[in-house]
Amino acid sequence: MQTSSFESLGLMPACLEALRYEGYDHPTPIQVESIPSLIAGRDLLGCAQTGTGKTAAFALPTIQRLTLTPVKRQPHKARALVVAPTRELAIQIDVSFGAYGRKTEIKRACVYGGVGKVPQVRAMERGVDVLVATPGRLLDLIGEGAIDLSAVEIVVFDEADRMLDMGFIHDVRRIIALLPPKRQTLLFSATMPAEIDSLARSLLDNPV
């Protein structure tokens, strides 16, 4: 039976208020399945198409966890990392975090290729709560010392099958190697080709 309200999923008042502001009345199936497990700290493997509400499914629990367990921001570091295959998707996810976190103190940065690095480097100087990034630019800025992944508590790989199609899978594996072993990991993919299935098995710890 589908849960009919966001309240019943365990979201904090600030998130519920943001959802009301955005005009969302009822959670989608992936939100119903994901949000309580993510609030509980579980790893997650989600098979979801674009347009099913998956960004909210991972953004809301992430915002809630970061808000309820505040930590002083550290230069060049982020507590949550979302890796997306394209600039357009990265920007869209960043905007969603802004909308869902409007009633919180969450600080964000979004880094992607095709534009100058300087504003992105500046955005990371004092550290952020949430960093949304495309794989290539993320690795560039890590190589230049502008980003450090050692404080990441939550990592989301979104549209993993598209990353595979676009040739980013080796970059993704390099990013994974730089993350702390103790973390919450989420992987979303519209399809589950063998290489993504294998990546998920190596990456996730007893996922929902």
Short mmCIF file of C-alpha atoms in Angstrom, two decimals:
data_model
loop_
_atom_site.label_atom_id
_atom_site.label_comp_id
_atom_site.label_asym_id
_atom_site.label_seq_id
_atom_site.Cartn_x
_atom_site.Cartn_y
_atom_site.Cartn_z
CA MET A 1 0.00 0.00 0.00
CA GLN A 2 1.43 3.41 -0.97
CA THR A 3 2.04 5.83 1.87
CA SER A 4 -0.03 8.90 1.10
CA SER A 5 1.89 11.63 2.90
CA PHE A 6 5.44 12.93 3.28
CA GLU A 7 4.81 13.29 7.05
CA SER A 8 4.58 9.52 7.42
CA LEU A 9 8.08 9.04 5.89
CA GLY A 10 9.85 10.58 8.89
CA LEU A 11 10.93 13.88 7.34
CA MET A 12 11.69 16.85 9.59
CA PRO A 13 9.45 19.97 9.57
CA ALA A 14 11.89 22.10 7.51
CA CYS A 15 11.81 19.52 4.69
CA LEU A 16 8.03 19.20 4.86
CA GLU A 17 7.67 22.98 4.68
CA ALA A 18 9.94 23.11 1.59
CA LEU A 19 7.86 20.38 -0.08
CA ARG A 20 4.65 22.31 0.60
CA TYR A 21 6.29 25.43 -0.86
CA GLU A 22 7.22 23.45 -4.00
CA GLY A 23 3.61 22.22 -4.24
CA TYR A 24 4.30 18.50 -3.66
CA ASP A 25 1.39 16.78 -1.91
CA HIS A 26 2.11 13.05 -2.18
CA PRO A 27 5.35 11.07 -2.40
CA THR A 28 6.11 9.00 -5.51
CA PRO A 29 6.74 5.23 -5.19
CA ILE A 30 10.54 5.61 -5.17
CA GLN A 31 10.29 8.28 -2.45
CA VAL A 32 8.08 6.01 -0.34
CA GLU A 33 10.57 3.14 -0.77
CA SER A 34 13.75 5.20 -0.31
CA ILE A 35 13.28 7.99 2.22
CA PRO A 36 12.73 5.99 5.46
CA SER A 37 15.65 3.63 4.65
CA LEU A 38 17.96 6.52 3.82
CA ILE A 39 17.01 8.37 7.01
CA ALA A 40 17.96 5.16 8.83
CA GLY A 41 21.41 5.31 7.17
CA ARG A 42 21.09 2.35 4.79
CA ASP A 43 22.90 2.02 1.46
CA LEU A 44 20.55 2.01 -1.51
CA LEU A 45 20.37 0.67 -5.06
CA GLY A 46 17.57 2.40 -6.98
CA CYS A 47 16.39 1.46 -10.45
CA ALA A 48 14.57 4.60 -11.55
CA GLN A 49 13.93 6.61 -14.70
CA THR A 50 14.26 10.39 -14.84
CA GLY A 51 11.01 12.02 -13.75
CA THR A 52 10.12 9.54 -10.99
CA GLY A 53 11.07 11.91 -8.17
CA LYS A 54 14.41 10.25 -7.37
CA THR A 55 16.25 13.53 -6.75
CA ALA A 56 13.92 14.31 -3.85
CA ALA A 57 14.24 10.67 -2.73
CA PHE A 58 17.95 11.20 -2.00
CA ALA A 59 18.11 14.98 -1.45
CA LEU A 60 15.56 15.16 1.38
CA PRO A 61 17.15 12.48 3.64
CA THR A 62 20.61 13.96 2.91
CA ILE A 63 19.50 17.46 3.90
CA GLN A 64 17.85 16.05 7.02
CA ARG A 65 20.94 14.12 8.15
CA LEU A 66 23.32 17.04 7.56
CA THR A 67 20.99 19.45 9.37
CA LEU A 68 20.39 17.21 12.39
CA THR A 69 24.09 16.34 12.81
CA PRO A 70 25.81 19.69 12.21
CA VAL A 71 29.59 19.68 11.75
CA LYS A 72 31.88 22.67 11.19
CA ARG A 73 32.67 23.03 7.49
CA GLN A 74 36.28 22.31 6.54
CA PRO A 75 38.20 24.00 3.70
CA HIS A 76 37.88 22.16 0.34
CA LYS A 77 35.69 19.44 1.88
CA ALA A 78 32.05 18.35 1.52
CA ARG A 79 29.93 16.08 3.72
CA ALA A 80 27.72 14.86 0.87
CA LEU A 81 28.77 14.25 -2.74
CA VAL A 82 26.42 13.70 -5.69
CA VAL A 83 28.08 12.55 -8.92
CA ALA A 84 26.04 13.06 -12.11
CA PRO A 85 26.95 12.32 -15.76
CA THR A 86 26.12 15.70 -17.35
CA ARG A 87 26.37 19.38 -16.58
CA GLU A 88 22.60 19.78 -17.10
CA LEU A 89 21.75 17.08 -14.58
CA ALA A 90 24.32 18.38 -12.06
CA ILE A 91 22.80 21.87 -12.23
CA GLN A 92 19.27 20.45 -11.92
CA ILE A 93 20.24 18.42 -8.81
CA ASP A 94 21.97 21.44 -7.25
CA VAL A 95 18.84 23.57 -7.81
CA SER A 96 16.73 20.82 -6.20
CA PHE A 97 18.97 20.79 -3.10
CA GLY A 98 18.49 24.56 -2.91
CA ALA A 99 14.71 24.20 -3.11
CA TYR A 100 14.39 21.34 -0.61
CA GLY A 101 16.92 22.91 1.76
CA ARG A 102 15.47 26.42 1.63
CA LYS A 103 14.55 26.31 5.34
CA THR A 104 17.97 25.01 6.42
CA GLU A 105 21.54 26.35 6.55
CA ILE A 106 22.81 23.84 3.96
CA LYS A 107 25.66 25.28 1.86
CA ARG A 108 26.17 23.90 -1.65
CA ALA A 109 28.56 23.93 -4.59
CA CYS A 110 28.18 22.57 -8.11
CA VAL A 111 31.21 21.78 -10.29
CA TYR A 112 31.17 20.75 -13.94
CA GLY A 113 33.23 21.15 -17.10
CA GLY A 114 32.78 23.56 -20.00
CA VAL A 115 33.10 26.67 -17.81
CA GLY A 116 35.94 28.37 -15.92
CA LYS A 117 37.27 26.69 -12.80
CA VAL A 118 37.91 29.80 -10.69
CA PRO A 119 34.35 30.32 -9.32
CA GLN A 120 34.14 26.58 -8.56
CA VAL A 121 37.50 26.63 -6.73
CA ARG A 122 36.33 29.68 -4.73
CA ALA A 123 33.05 27.98 -3.87
CA MET A 124 35.00 25.12 -2.25
CA GLU A 125 37.54 27.24 -0.35
CA ARG A 126 35.62 27.26 2.94
CA GLY A 127 33.99 23.88 2.43
CA VAL A 128 30.36 23.01 1.76
CA ASP A 129 27.71 20.61 3.01
CA VAL A 130 26.66 19.31 -0.41
CA LEU A 131 28.82 19.09 -3.54
CA VAL A 132 27.23 18.12 -6.87
CA ALA A 133 29.77 17.28 -9.58
CA THR A 134 30.42 15.73 -12.95
CA PRO A 135 33.20 13.11 -12.84
CA GLY A 136 35.82 14.79 -15.05
CA ARG A 137 35.75 18.24 -13.44
CA LEU A 138 35.60 16.69 -9.96
CA LEU A 139 38.80 14.72 -10.61
CA ASP A 140 40.44 17.82 -12.14
CA LEU A 141 39.76 19.89 -9.04
CA ILE A 142 40.84 17.07 -6.72
CA GLY A 143 44.11 16.86 -8.68
CA GLU A 144 44.62 20.60 -8.19
CA GLY A 145 43.99 20.36 -4.44
CA ALA A 146 40.76 22.39 -4.62
CA ILE A 147 38.56 19.48 -3.45
CA ASP A 148 39.22 16.85 -0.80
CA LEU A 149 36.79 13.91 -0.44
CA SER A 150 38.08 12.67 2.93
CA ALA A 151 35.08 14.06 4.89
CA VAL A 152 32.31 12.66 2.65
CA GLU A 153 29.63 10.88 4.73
CA ILE A 154 27.06 10.34 1.97
CA VAL A 155 27.75 9.71 -1.72
CA VAL A 156 25.19 9.43 -4.51
CA PHE A 157 25.96 8.15 -8.01
CA ASP A 158 23.04 9.25 -10.18
CA GLU A 159 22.21 7.82 -13.63
CA ALA A 160 25.06 5.31 -13.37
CA ASP A 161 24.12 3.65 -16.66
CA ARG A 162 24.56 6.97 -18.49
CA MET A 163 27.99 7.36 -16.87
CA LEU A 164 28.87 3.94 -18.26
CA ASP A 165 27.57 4.88 -21.75
CA MET A 166 29.54 8.14 -21.67
CA GLY A 167 32.79 6.40 -20.76
CA PHE A 168 32.96 7.71 -17.18
CA ILE A 169 33.08 4.37 -15.40
CA HIS A 170 36.87 4.52 -14.85
CA ASP A 171 36.52 8.05 -13.46
CA VAL A 172 33.79 6.78 -11.13
CA ARG A 173 36.09 4.03 -9.87
CA ARG A 174 38.85 6.61 -9.27
CA ILE A 175 36.40 8.76 -7.28
CA ILE A 176 35.30 5.75 -5.21
CA ALA A 177 38.94 5.02 -4.31
CA LEU A 178 39.24 8.54 -2.82
CA LEU A 179 36.17 8.23 -0.56
CA PRO A 180 36.26 7.24 3.12
CA PRO A 181 35.41 3.53 3.54
CA LYS A 182 32.83 4.37 6.23
CA ARG A 183 30.03 6.17 4.39
CA GLN A 184 26.45 5.86 3.15
CA THR A 185 26.38 5.03 -0.57
CA LEU A 186 23.48 5.40 -3.02
CA LEU A 187 23.47 4.30 -6.64
CA PHE A 188 20.66 5.09 -9.06
CA SER A 189 20.39 3.71 -12.58
CA ALA A 190 17.54 3.51 -15.09
CA THR A 191 18.88 0.17 -16.36
CA MET A 192 21.12 -2.44 -14.77
CA PRO A 193 23.79 -3.59 -17.28
CA ALA A 194 26.32 -6.14 -16.03
CA GLU A 195 29.04 -3.56 -15.36
CA ILE A 196 26.71 -1.40 -13.23
CA ASP A 197 25.48 -4.49 -11.37
CA SER A 198 29.11 -5.43 -10.66
CA LEU A 199 29.91 -1.85 -9.57
CA ALA A 200 26.89 -1.84 -7.24
CA ARG A 201 27.93 -5.13 -5.64
CA SER A 202 31.44 -3.84 -4.96
CA LEU A 203 30.24 -0.45 -3.75
CA LEU A 204 27.19 -1.02 -1.59
CA ASP A 205 26.93 -2.56 1.84
CA ASN A 206 23.73 -4.63 2.28
CA PRO A 207 21.64 -2.11 0.28
CA VAL A 208 17.88 -1.69 0.12
#
